[in-house]
Every structure is written in structure tokens, then in C-alpha cells.
Coordinates of C-alpha atoms (C1' of nucleotides) in Angstrom, one line a residue:
Chain G
M879 CA 142.3 -17.8 122.0
V880 CA 139.1 -16.5 123.3
L881 CA 141.4 -13.4 124.8
N882 CA 143.4 -13.3 121.4
E883 CA 140.2 -12.5 119.5
M884 CA 139.2 -10.0 122.2
A885 CA 142.5 -7.9 122.1
E886 CA 141.7 -8.1 118.1
N887 CA 138.4 -6.2 118.4
Y888 CA 139.8 -4.1 121.2
Y889 CA 141.9 -2.1 118.7
S890 CA 140.2 -3.0 115.7
G891 CA 139.1 0.3 114.9
F892 CA 142.4 2.0 115.2
K893 CA 143.9 -0.8 113.4
K894 CA 141.2 -0.7 110.3
I895 CA 142.1 3.3 109.9
S896 CA 146.1 2.6 110.3
L897 CA 146.1 -0.2 107.3
Q898 CA 144.6 2.0 104.8
F899 CA 147.7 3.5 105.1
I900 CA 150.8 1.5 106.6
T901 CA 151.7 -2.1 106.0
A902 CA 150.8 -4.8 108.5
E903 CA 154.6 -5.0 109.7
E904 CA 154.5 -1.2 110.2
F905 CA 151.2 -1.6 112.7
K906 CA 153.1 -4.4 114.4
Q907 CA 155.5 -1.6 115.3
I908 CA 152.5 0.2 116.8
E909 CA 151.1 -3.4 118.3
K910 CA 154.1 -4.4 119.9
T911 CA 155.0 -1.0 122.2
S912 CA 151.2 -0.3 123.3
V913 CA 148.7 -1.3 125.7
H914 CA 144.9 -1.6 125.7
L915 CA 143.1 -0.4 129.2
R916 CA 139.5 -0.4 130.3
F917 CA 138.8 2.8 132.2
K918 CA 135.6 3.0 134.7
K919 CA 133.4 5.9 134.5
G920 CA 135.3 9.1 136.2
E921 CA 138.8 7.7 135.7
T922 CA 141.6 9.8 134.2
I923 CA 142.9 8.6 131.1
L924 CA 145.2 11.5 130.6
K925 CA 146.4 14.0 133.1
Q926 CA 146.7 18.2 132.9
G927 CA 150.3 18.9 132.8
H928 CA 151.6 15.7 132.5
Q929 CA 154.1 14.8 129.5
P930 CA 152.1 13.6 126.7
T931 CA 154.0 10.3 126.3
H932 CA 151.2 8.5 124.7
I933 CA 148.3 9.2 122.3
A934 CA 145.0 7.5 123.1
F935 CA 142.8 5.6 120.5
L936 CA 139.4 5.4 121.9
Q937 CA 137.6 2.2 121.1
S938 CA 134.4 2.2 123.2
G939 CA 133.0 4.9 125.3
I940 CA 132.7 8.4 125.7
V941 CA 135.1 11.2 127.3
K942 CA 135.0 14.4 128.4
F943 CA 138.4 16.9 127.9
N944 CA 138.4 18.4 131.1
F945 CA 140.4 21.7 131.9
F946 CA 141.3 22.7 135.9
S947 CA 141.9 26.0 136.2
E948 CA 144.3 26.4 139.3
G949 CA 143.0 30.0 139.6
N950 CA 139.5 29.6 141.0
G951 CA 139.1 25.7 141.3
K952 CA 136.4 25.4 138.7
N953 CA 136.5 22.9 135.9
T954 CA 135.6 23.4 132.2
I955 CA 134.7 20.6 130.2
L956 CA 136.2 21.8 126.4
T957 CA 134.5 18.8 124.4
L958 CA 133.0 15.8 124.7
V959 CA 134.3 12.6 122.5
S960 CA 132.6 9.4 121.6
A961 CA 134.0 6.1 120.1
P962 CA 135.7 5.3 118.0
K963 CA 138.3 8.6 117.7
I964 CA 141.8 9.6 118.0
L965 CA 142.2 11.1 121.5
G966 CA 145.3 13.2 122.5
G967 CA 145.0 15.7 119.9
A968 CA 147.7 18.1 122.1
N969 CA 149.8 15.9 122.1
L970 CA 149.8 14.7 118.5
F971 CA 150.1 18.5 117.6
Y972 CA 152.9 19.7 120.4
K973 CA 155.5 18.8 122.6
D974 CA 154.1 20.7 125.2
N975 CA 152.5 19.2 128.4
N976 CA 148.9 18.3 128.3
L977 CA 146.9 21.2 128.1
F978 CA 143.6 19.2 129.7
S979 CA 142.7 16.1 131.0
I980 CA 141.0 13.4 129.5
V981 CA 138.4 11.9 131.5
A982 CA 135.8 8.9 131.0
V983 CA 132.5 9.7 131.1
E984 CA 131.4 6.4 130.9
D985 CA 133.6 2.9 130.9
C986 CA 136.0 3.2 128.0
E987 CA 138.0 1.0 126.2
V988 CA 141.3 3.0 125.5
F989 CA 144.5 1.8 123.1
L990 CA 147.4 3.5 124.4
I991 CA 150.0 4.1 122.1
E992 CA 153.6 5.3 122.1
S993 CA 153.8 8.6 120.7
N994 CA 157.3 8.9 119.5
I995 CA 156.7 5.2 117.6
L996 CA 153.6 6.5 116.2
F997 CA 155.6 9.8 115.2
E998 CA 158.3 8.0 113.1
L999 CA 155.3 6.3 111.2
L1000 CA 153.9 9.8 110.5
K1001 CA 157.1 11.1 109.2
K1002 CA 157.6 8.1 107.1
N1003 CA 154.5 8.6 105.6
G1004 CA 152.4 11.3 104.8
R1005 CA 149.4 10.4 103.7
F1006 CA 148.7 8.4 106.9
A1007 CA 149.8 11.6 108.7
V1008 CA 147.4 13.8 107.1
A1009 CA 144.2 11.2 107.5
L1010 CA 145.0 11.7 111.4
F1011 CA 145.4 14.6 111.4
Q1012 CA 142.6 15.0 109.9
I1013 CA 140.4 13.0 112.2
A1014 CA 142.2 14.5 115.4
S1015 CA 141.5 17.9 114.3
D1016 CA 137.8 17.8 114.9
M1017 CA 138.1 17.6 118.5
F1018 CA 140.0 21.3 118.2
K1019 CA 136.8 22.6 115.7
Q1020 CA 134.4 21.4 118.5
S1021 CA 136.2 23.1 120.7
I1022 CA 136.3 26.4 119.0
L1023 CA 132.6 26.3 117.9
N1024 CA 132.4 25.7 121.9
F1025 CA 134.0 28.5 122.7
I1026 CA 132.2 30.6 119.8
S1027 CA 129.1 29.7 121.6
V1028 CA 130.2 30.5 125.3
A1029 CA 131.5 34.1 123.5
N1030 CA 128.3 34.7 121.8
K1031 CA 125.1 33.1 123.5
Q1032 CA 123.6 33.4 127.0
K1033 CA 122.8 30.8 129.2
E1034 CA 119.9 29.3 127.4
G1035 CA 121.7 29.4 123.7
R1036 CA 124.3 27.4 125.1
I1037 CA 122.7 25.0 127.1
A1038 CA 120.6 24.2 123.8
D1039 CA 123.8 24.1 122.0
V1040 CA 125.1 21.6 124.5
F1041 CA 121.6 19.3 123.9
L1042 CA 122.1 19.4 120.3
Y1043 CA 125.9 18.3 120.6
L1044 CA 124.6 15.7 122.8
S1045 CA 121.8 14.5 120.2
G1046 CA 124.0 14.7 117.1
E1047 CA 127.5 13.7 118.0
I1048 CA 127.4 11.6 121.2
Y1049 CA 124.5 9.8 121.6
F1050 CA 123.0 9.9 117.6
G1051 CA 119.3 10.1 118.5
T1052 CA 116.9 12.4 120.6
S1053 CA 116.7 9.6 122.9
F1054 CA 119.1 9.0 125.3
N1055 CA 120.4 7.7 128.8
L1056 CA 122.6 11.1 129.9
S1057 CA 125.9 10.2 131.3
L1058 CA 126.8 13.6 132.3
T1059 CA 125.8 14.6 135.8
R1060 CA 124.1 17.9 136.3
K1061 CA 127.5 19.3 137.0
E1062 CA 129.1 18.3 134.1
L1063 CA 126.7 20.0 132.0
A1064 CA 127.0 23.0 134.0
E1065 CA 130.8 22.7 133.4
F1066 CA 130.1 22.2 129.5
A1067 CA 127.7 24.7 129.1
C1068 CA 130.0 27.3 131.4
C1069 CA 127.3 28.2 133.9
S1070 CA 126.1 27.4 137.2
V1071 CA 124.2 24.0 137.9
E1072 CA 121.4 26.0 139.2
N1073 CA 121.3 27.5 135.6
V1074 CA 121.4 24.1 134.1
I1075 CA 118.3 22.7 136.2
M1076 CA 116.1 26.3 135.9
T1077 CA 116.6 26.1 132.1
L1078 CA 115.6 21.9 131.7
S1079 CA 113.0 22.7 134.0
K1080 CA 111.7 25.6 131.6
W1081 CA 112.0 23.3 128.7
Q1082 CA 110.1 20.8 130.4
Q1083 CA 107.1 22.9 130.8
E1084 CA 107.3 23.8 127.3
E1085 CA 107.7 20.3 126.1
I1086 CA 110.5 21.0 124.5
I1087 CA 112.2 17.8 126.4
T1088 CA 111.1 15.4 128.6
I1089 CA 113.7 14.1 131.7
S1090 CA 112.8 11.4 133.8
G1091 CA 116.1 10.2 136.1
K1092 CA 118.8 9.6 133.4
K1093 CA 116.8 9.4 130.6
V1094 CA 116.4 12.8 128.2
E1095 CA 113.9 12.7 125.3
I1096 CA 114.1 15.4 123.0
K1097 CA 110.9 16.4 121.6
D1098 CA 111.2 19.4 119.7
I1099 CA 114.7 19.6 118.5
N1100 CA 113.3 22.8 116.0
K1101 CA 112.6 24.6 119.2
L1102 CA 116.2 23.7 120.5
K1103 CA 117.6 24.8 117.2
Q1104 CA 115.8 27.9 117.5
I1105 CA 116.9 28.7 120.8
S1106 CA 120.4 27.8 119.6
K1107 CA 120.5 30.4 117.0
I1108 CA 118.6 33.1 118.3
G1109 CA 121.3 32.8 121.4
Chain W
M1439 CA 165.9 42.2 89.2
V1440 CA 165.0 44.6 91.9
L1441 CA 161.2 42.9 91.5
N1442 CA 163.0 39.6 91.5
E1443 CA 164.9 40.0 95.1
M1444 CA 161.6 41.5 96.8
A1445 CA 159.6 38.2 95.5
E1446 CA 162.5 36.3 96.7
N1447 CA 161.8 38.3 100.3
Y1448 CA 158.6 38.6 100.3
Y1449 CA 158.0 34.5 100.6
S1450 CA 161.5 34.2 102.1
G1451 CA 160.0 32.8 105.3
F1452 CA 157.7 30.3 103.8
K1453 CA 160.7 29.3 102.0
K1454 CA 163.1 28.7 104.3
I1455 CA 160.6 26.2 106.4
S1456 CA 159.9 24.2 103.3
L1457 CA 163.1 23.7 101.9
Q1458 CA 163.9 22.4 105.1
F1459 CA 161.6 19.5 104.2
I1460 CA 161.0 19.5 100.4
T1461 CA 163.5 19.8 97.5
A1462 CA 163.7 23.1 95.3
E1463 CA 162.2 21.5 92.8
E1464 CA 159.3 21.1 94.6
F1465 CA 158.9 24.2 96.3
K1466 CA 158.7 25.3 92.5
Q1467 CA 155.4 23.5 92.0
I1468 CA 153.9 25.5 95.1
E1469 CA 155.9 28.8 93.5
K1470 CA 154.3 28.2 90.1
T1471 CA 150.5 28.2 91.4
S1472 CA 150.4 30.5 94.3
V1473 CA 150.5 34.5 94.4
H1474 CA 151.6 37.2 96.9
L1475 CA 149.3 39.9 97.8
R1476 CA 149.5 43.3 100.2
F1477 CA 146.4 43.6 102.4
K1478 CA 145.4 47.0 103.9
K1479 CA 144.4 47.3 107.8
G1480 CA 141.2 46.0 107.8
E1481 CA 140.9 44.2 104.6
T1482 CA 139.5 40.7 104.8
I1483 CA 142.2 37.9 103.3
L1484 CA 140.2 34.7 103.8
K1485 CA 136.0 34.9 104.4
Q1486 CA 134.3 33.0 106.6
G1487 CA 132.2 30.6 104.7
H1488 CA 133.8 30.6 102.0
Q1489 CA 135.5 27.3 100.4
P1490 CA 139.0 26.6 101.4
T1491 CA 141.2 26.7 98.3
H1492 CA 143.9 28.7 99.4
I1493 CA 146.4 28.7 102.3
A1494 CA 148.0 31.7 103.5
F1495 CA 151.4 32.1 104.7
L1496 CA 151.5 35.3 107.0
Q1497 CA 155.2 37.0 105.5
S1498 CA 154.5 40.3 107.4
G1499 CA 151.8 42.4 109.4
I1500 CA 149.3 41.6 112.1
V1501 CA 146.0 39.7 111.6
K1502 CA 142.9 38.5 114.0
F1503 CA 140.9 35.6 113.3
N1504 CA 137.4 36.9 113.3
F1505 CA 134.4 35.0 113.8
F1506 CA 130.4 36.9 113.1
S1507 CA 127.5 35.2 114.7
E1508 CA 124.6 35.3 112.3
G1509 CA 122.4 35.2 115.3
N1510 CA 123.1 38.7 116.9
G1511 CA 125.5 40.3 115.0
K1512 CA 128.3 40.1 116.6
N1513 CA 132.2 39.7 116.1
T1514 CA 134.3 37.4 118.3
I1515 CA 138.1 37.6 117.8
L1516 CA 139.4 34.1 118.4
T1517 CA 142.8 35.0 118.1
L1518 CA 145.3 37.5 116.7
V1519 CA 148.4 36.4 114.8
S1520 CA 151.6 38.1 113.8
A1521 CA 154.1 37.4 111.0
P1522 CA 155.6 34.9 109.9
K1523 CA 153.1 32.5 110.4
I1524 CA 151.1 30.0 108.3
L1525 CA 147.5 30.9 108.5
G1526 CA 144.4 29.1 107.6
G1527 CA 144.7 26.3 109.7
A1528 CA 141.1 25.3 109.5
N1529 CA 141.9 24.9 105.8
L1530 CA 144.8 22.8 106.4
F1531 CA 143.0 20.8 108.8
Y1532 CA 139.4 20.6 107.5
K1533 CA 137.5 20.5 104.0
D1534 CA 134.8 22.4 105.5
N1535 CA 134.3 25.8 104.7
N1536 CA 136.1 28.4 106.4
L1537 CA 135.0 28.6 109.9
F1538 CA 136.2 32.3 110.8
S1539 CA 137.6 34.9 108.7
I1540 CA 141.3 36.3 108.4
V1541 CA 141.0 39.7 108.8
A1542 CA 144.2 42.1 108.3
V1543 CA 144.8 44.3 111.9
E1544 CA 147.8 46.2 110.2
D1545 CA 148.7 46.2 106.6
C1546 CA 150.2 42.5 105.8
E1547 CA 152.1 40.9 103.1
V1548 CA 150.1 37.2 102.6
F1549 CA 151.4 34.4 100.1
L1550 CA 148.8 32.3 99.3
I1551 CA 149.2 28.8 98.1
E1552 CA 146.9 26.6 96.5
S1553 CA 145.4 23.9 99.0
N1554 CA 145.2 20.8 96.9
I1555 CA 148.8 21.5 95.6
L1556 CA 150.5 21.6 99.4
F1557 CA 148.4 18.7 100.1
E1558 CA 149.9 16.4 97.7
L1559 CA 153.4 17.6 98.9
L1560 CA 152.3 17.0 102.3
K1561 CA 151.2 13.5 101.5
K1562 CA 154.3 12.4 99.9
N1563 CA 156.6 13.9 102.7
G1564 CA 155.5 12.9 105.9
R1565 CA 158.6 15.1 108.0
F1566 CA 156.8 18.3 106.0
A1567 CA 153.4 17.5 107.3
V1568 CA 154.1 16.8 110.9
A1569 CA 156.2 20.2 110.8
L1570 CA 153.5 22.0 109.1
F1571 CA 151.0 20.9 111.4
Q1572 CA 153.0 21.5 114.6
I1573 CA 153.4 25.1 113.6
A1574 CA 149.5 25.7 112.4
S1575 CA 148.2 24.4 115.5
D1576 CA 149.5 26.3 117.9
M1577 CA 146.6 28.7 117.1
F1578 CA 144.5 26.4 117.9
K1579 CA 146.1 26.0 121.0
Q1580 CA 145.9 29.6 121.5
S1581 CA 142.0 30.0 120.7
I1582 CA 141.8 27.2 123.4
L1583 CA 143.7 29.0 125.6
N1584 CA 141.2 32.1 125.3
F1585 CA 138.4 30.1 125.6
I1586 CA 139.4 29.0 129.2
S1587 CA 140.4 32.3 129.6
V1588 CA 136.6 33.5 128.4
A1589 CA 135.1 30.5 130.5
N1590 CA 136.8 31.0 133.8
K1591 CA 137.4 34.6 134.3
Q1592 CA 135.7 37.9 134.6
K1593 CA 136.0 40.9 132.8
E1594 CA 138.9 42.1 134.4
G1595 CA 141.1 39.0 134.1
R1596 CA 140.4 38.5 130.3
I1597 CA 141.5 42.0 129.9
A1598 CA 144.4 41.0 131.1
D1599 CA 144.7 38.4 129.5
V1600 CA 144.4 39.9 126.1
F1601 CA 147.1 42.5 127.1
L1602 CA 149.6 39.8 128.4
Y1603 CA 148.9 37.8 125.1
L1604 CA 149.8 41.2 122.9
S1605 CA 152.8 42.0 124.7
G1606 CA 154.1 38.5 124.6
E1607 CA 152.8 37.2 121.4
I1608 CA 152.2 40.1 118.9
Y1609 CA 154.5 43.2 120.0
F1610 CA 157.4 41.4 121.9
G1611 CA 157.4 44.1 124.5
T1612 CA 155.8 46.0 127.0
S1613 CA 155.6 49.1 125.0
F1614 CA 153.9 49.4 122.1
N1615 CA 151.3 50.9 119.4
L1616 CA 148.0 49.5 120.1
S1617 CA 146.9 48.8 116.4
L1618 CA 143.4 47.3 118.0
T1619 CA 140.4 49.9 118.5
R1620 CA 138.6 49.7 121.8
K1621 CA 135.7 47.5 119.6
E1622 CA 138.5 45.1 119.2
L1623 CA 139.9 44.7 122.5
A1624 CA 136.3 44.2 123.6
E1625 CA 135.8 41.4 121.0
F1626 CA 138.7 39.7 121.7
A1627 CA 137.9 40.0 125.4
C1628 CA 134.5 39.3 124.7
C1629 CA 133.0 41.9 127.1
S1630 CA 131.3 45.2 126.0
V1631 CA 133.8 48.6 124.9
E1632 CA 132.6 50.1 128.0
N1633 CA 134.2 47.4 130.1
V1634 CA 137.2 47.8 128.2
I1635 CA 137.6 51.5 129.0
M1636 CA 136.4 51.5 132.4
T1637 CA 139.5 49.0 133.2
L1638 CA 141.6 50.6 131.3
S1639 CA 141.0 53.8 132.7
K1640 CA 141.1 51.8 136.8
W1641 CA 144.7 50.5 135.3
Q1642 CA 145.8 53.9 134.4
Q1643 CA 145.0 55.2 137.8
E1644 CA 146.6 52.5 139.5
E1645 CA 149.9 53.0 137.4
I1646 CA 149.5 49.7 136.2
I1647 CA 149.6 50.6 132.5
T1648 CA 149.8 54.3 130.8
I1649 CA 148.0 54.8 127.7
S1650 CA 148.0 58.0 125.1
G1651 CA 146.8 57.8 121.9
K1652 CA 147.6 54.5 120.5
K1653 CA 150.8 54.4 122.3
V1654 CA 150.6 51.6 125.2
E1655 CA 152.7 51.1 128.1
I1656 CA 152.7 48.1 130.5
K1657 CA 154.4 49.5 133.8
D1658 CA 153.6 46.6 136.4
I1659 CA 153.1 43.7 134.3
N1660 CA 153.1 41.4 137.5
K1661 CA 150.5 43.2 138.8
L1662 CA 148.9 42.1 134.9
K1663 CA 149.7 38.8 135.8
Q1664 CA 148.3 38.7 139.2
I1665 CA 145.0 40.0 137.6
S1666 CA 145.3 37.1 135.3
K1667 CA 145.9 34.5 137.8
I1668 CA 142.9 35.6 140.3
G1669 CA 140.7 36.0 137.2
Chain R
dC1029 C1' 116.6 3.3 158.8
dG1030 C1' 119.9 7.0 158.3
dC1031 C1' 123.3 9.0 155.6
dG1032 C1' 125.1 11.5 151.6
dA1033 C1' 125.3 12.6 146.9
dG1034 C1' 123.1 14.6 143.4
dC1035 C1' 119.4 17.5 142.4
dT1036 C1' 115.7 21.2 142.8
dT1037 C1' 113.7 25.9 144.1
dG1038 C1' 113.5 30.8 145.4
dA1039 C1' 115.5 35.1 147.6
dC1040 C1' 119.4 37.9 147.0
dG1041 C1' 123.7 40.4 145.6
dT1042 C1' 127.1 40.8 142.2
dT1043 C1' 128.8 41.8 137.6
dG1044 C1' 128.1 43.3 133.2
dT1045 C1' 125.1 44.9 129.2
dT1046 C1' 122.7 48.5 127.6
dC1047 C1' 121.7 53.1 126.8
dA1048 C1' 122.2 57.8 126.4
dA1049 C1' 124.5 62.0 126.7
dC1050 C1' 128.8 64.2 126.0
dT1051 C1' 133.8 64.6 124.0
dA1052 C1' 137.7 64.7 121.2
dG1053 C1' 140.1 64.1 116.5
dA1054 C1' 139.9 63.5 111.9
dG1055 C1' 138.3 64.1 106.9
dT1056 C1' 135.2 66.8 103.9
dG1057 C1' 133.2 70.6 101.6
dG1058 C1' 131.6 75.6 101.2
Chain J
dC1352 C1' 139.9 78.9 107.3
dC1353 C1' 135.9 77.5 109.7
dA1354 C1' 131.8 74.8 110.3
dC1355 C1' 130.0 69.8 109.6
dT1356 C1' 129.9 65.5 110.2
dC1357 C1' 131.8 60.8 111.3
dT1358 C1' 133.7 57.8 114.3
dA1359 C1' 136.3 56.4 118.1
dG1360 C1' 136.3 57.5 122.8
dT1361 C1' 134.5 58.0 127.7
dT1362 C1' 131.4 58.5 131.3
dG1363 C1' 127.5 57.4 134.5
dA1364 C1' 122.9 55.4 135.6
dA1365 C1' 119.3 51.9 135.1
dC1366 C1' 118.3 47.5 134.4
dA1367 C1' 119.1 43.0 133.2
dA1368 C1' 121.6 38.4 133.5
dC1369 C1' 123.8 35.5 136.4
dG1370 C1' 126.2 33.2 140.4
dT1371 C1' 125.5 32.6 145.2
dC1372 C1' 123.5 31.1 149.0
dA1373 C1' 120.7 28.6 152.1
dA1374 C1' 116.8 25.2 152.4
dG1375 C1' 114.8 21.4 151.4
dC1376 C1' 114.2 17.1 148.7
dT1377 C1' 114.8 12.2 146.7
dC1378 C1' 116.8 8.0 146.1
dG1379 C1' 120.5 4.4 146.3
dC1380 C1' 123.0 2.2 149.5
dG1381 C1' 125.0 0.8 153.7

DNA sequence: CGCGAGCTTGACGTTGTTCAACTAGAGTGG
DNA sequence: CCACTCTAGTTGAACAACGTCAAGCTCGCG
């Protein structure tokens, strides 16, 4: 009974969204063929290059979309996503193999849904399809915004963008416990680790942020926005 | 009668796709509230920042997705698209204002559809919705691949990517009339005009490509792929 | 206590942008 | 039909931005 309740809460976010569009009966169909899992920080939820057999619903935690380049052995973080959200946008859209990996940045609870089951429901229910696609495509928009940032701005502007994103879309506040390493910040901002560090040091001196250990506080968000704007 | 035939051909690509999923009756609904237009090279089809009232179907021609950055006054070409294809992916997905402009790179024929009419149909017909989203999302995938290229490679690898993309996805061959200026190539590859020129000169000396005027011939596509891979 | 991973700093070299000068071709008007 | 101008393309040199390297630091954990 306790277990049942836990399971109930486990996918409640997804269930709540779904039941606005599909019947309880139809939701049971999804439930039967899906699993819920916990992932520890650093574990891979969906792997780049694999076949997309599942759609993931992120119930709690934070994940990164990680692209590994064979050519030079470098990682790029396309975007970060915090719960609750539908992951596996790539899988929703294409039949292609996963473009990137999805990796837990903090401990996560995930609800893995068989994609062909979900797809059948989407085809039967246009409103559900439209709603899910709109949710899922948010991540694409973020990737594109990130692209634009990388393409147009130099380091400082990009790192400012990263912190504005963390503050606005991930931690929802100006004060948070950073769960990314400096290396991950660098992979997100597309620059070297040293550059992240130097920029952060500079910002500390200018009293734009304070960092101690993993604790980050943005003291002057307007200045950050300014830096982002200038590029 | 001749006019009718022309009009018939005009949106035939979109009609053909649509009629696999919706009835002729339903298609008439779209037809009634839509317009077909011609755009000259350089003209803007959908403008960045405007409200997305229409979805565009590109019947013929080539367009660029152009992002203009207020901060530094620079353009970035997110991706190029050749007909026939559904444009306005951004509009399909979000209610937000257009993230970027869509601009004709060659003369285009476009079929502008009122988005709320189309959306009503999508909600009623899940199979149609899924099909359209899959087509539209191809452009997102290309933007992300482009992002990865910009993030990981240096200029020569990026310019190689641009030419491989032009050859494979736009002109469908190793020999074509380039409709982009050097400036546009630079905006696509995210580097300076001078860098594009120097790289192309170098490739000519190495007999990887030949260029005379707008005529481009890729003589050694494997070498280009090699350059792309190394980055 | 010692080891290793993550973090920090400064020096140095490479990459790529900016600038300035020049060329070629297309369009315009006298 | 020839200057004139305007735009696109081209080249090289100077300079700034950024990544790489090397060395040292800190902190948590065995």
C-alpha cells in the first residue's frame, strides 16, 4: 500500500497532464508497458546513438542533453532540463537514433514509456499530440537559443547566458546549489574550463555573484543581463 | 482555367501530403483561408519578432532561417531549407513570436496557411499532427547539428560542413550554382567573410573544389568529409 | 596521512577577427 | 560609350580573443 502510493506519486505529473486529454482506460495502457526508475547523478538515462524505444518523463531532478563528438572527443551540453518535463524530444520527433545522450545532473526519477504505445495514442488523439509536442519542443527552442548565444557572443556573454538560464529555468531563483562542475559549465557555455573560472573570479571581484563551494548567489542580475546583451 | 491549373500545381505538394491524412472537405477549409505568394530573392517571408499567424509551405525555391542579434547587429543563418517543405516550425510548436526570420535565398513560391485553422485540424486528426510534426522537426534537427558543428569545430571544419550540407540537402549534387554570397556563407558557418574566402582559396589550390563566379564544383567530397570529421 | 579529483592561476601560442587597401563587375547617368 | 559609383570579392598585416599547458592548490575520502 505504501508502495502503491509511492508509485502513484511517481508518475503523477505525467498522469495529470495525460488525463486532460486521454481516458483513464487509455492511460492504463501506457502504465502497463512502462517502468519507473531512479538515476543517480552522472548516470545515463538515454544514450546517444541508441535506438529510441522509449520516451522519458522526468518526474524529479535535473538532466543534461549531452552530445559527444567522436571527432575530437569533446562533450557539448545542448541544454539542461528540470522536472517535471517530457524528455526524449528527439525520439518524439524522429525515428532516427538518439542524437544525444540524456544524463542525470542530479538524482532523478524517470518514467520510461514505450514509444510505440504512446505514438498510437497520439495518432488517435490530436489534442494530446499537439499538447505533448508543444511541451517537448520547448527544449528545442532552448537549444536554438543556446546556439544563437554561442554563435554571436563571446565567452563572457555566453557564460552570463548560462547563469541566467540556470537562475530562470532550472533553480528558479538567484540563490542556488550549483550541481554542475566547472567542466560542465564550460561544456554548456562552449568554452574552456579555465575561461569559466576566470570569468567567475572576475564577477566575484565585481560583486556580480558570490560563490562558496557549490553555493551560488547572483547579487546583480541586471549586470548579468547587461553582459548577456552586449555579448 | 490555365490559372486554375497553375494554382493547382502551386500548393500541390502540400495538398498531396495533407490528403493522405485529411478529407478533401477538410482541405478545402485550409484552401479557403490561405494565400499563395511569390517571393523574390532577398525578400522576407516571415519576420523575426512578429506574431505567428501563418504557417508557410515552401512549394519551390530556397530559404534561409535568419536570426538577427540586436546586441551586436549580426546575422546568423540557423539553417537553409529547400522546397518542398513545411516552414514555420517555430510557429507550429510555440505560440511565441517568431524566433527568427525566414528569407528567400532564391525566388520562392509559398503557400501561407492560417495557423489557427491548421491547428484545429491537427487537434482533430492525430495522424496528421504526428506526420506534420515529424516533417517540421527535421529543421530543428538540422539547427542542432549546425549548433554542434559550431560548438566543436574550427572554421575549416564548419565551412566544410556548410558545403557538405549544400551539396547533400539543398542542391543535391556536387556541382551547383551557389545562390549565397560570401557574407551569407560566413553567417552560416559562423565566421568572418575573410575566413570563408581564405578557406575557399586554399581548397581551390588543393583541388578540393573549383569556383568560377557562382558556379561551384566539389571535386573531392571525401576530402571535405575528412576535414569535417577532424574539425 | 596521502591520494586524487576538481579547482585556480598565469604564461604562451594559436586561431580567427578586424582593418585597410585593392580589384572586378554591374548599374547609372551624362 | 565612357566615367562614376556601388557592391561583392580578395589579400595581407596587426591585434585581440581564446585554448592549451604547466604548476600549484584545496578538500573529501580511504
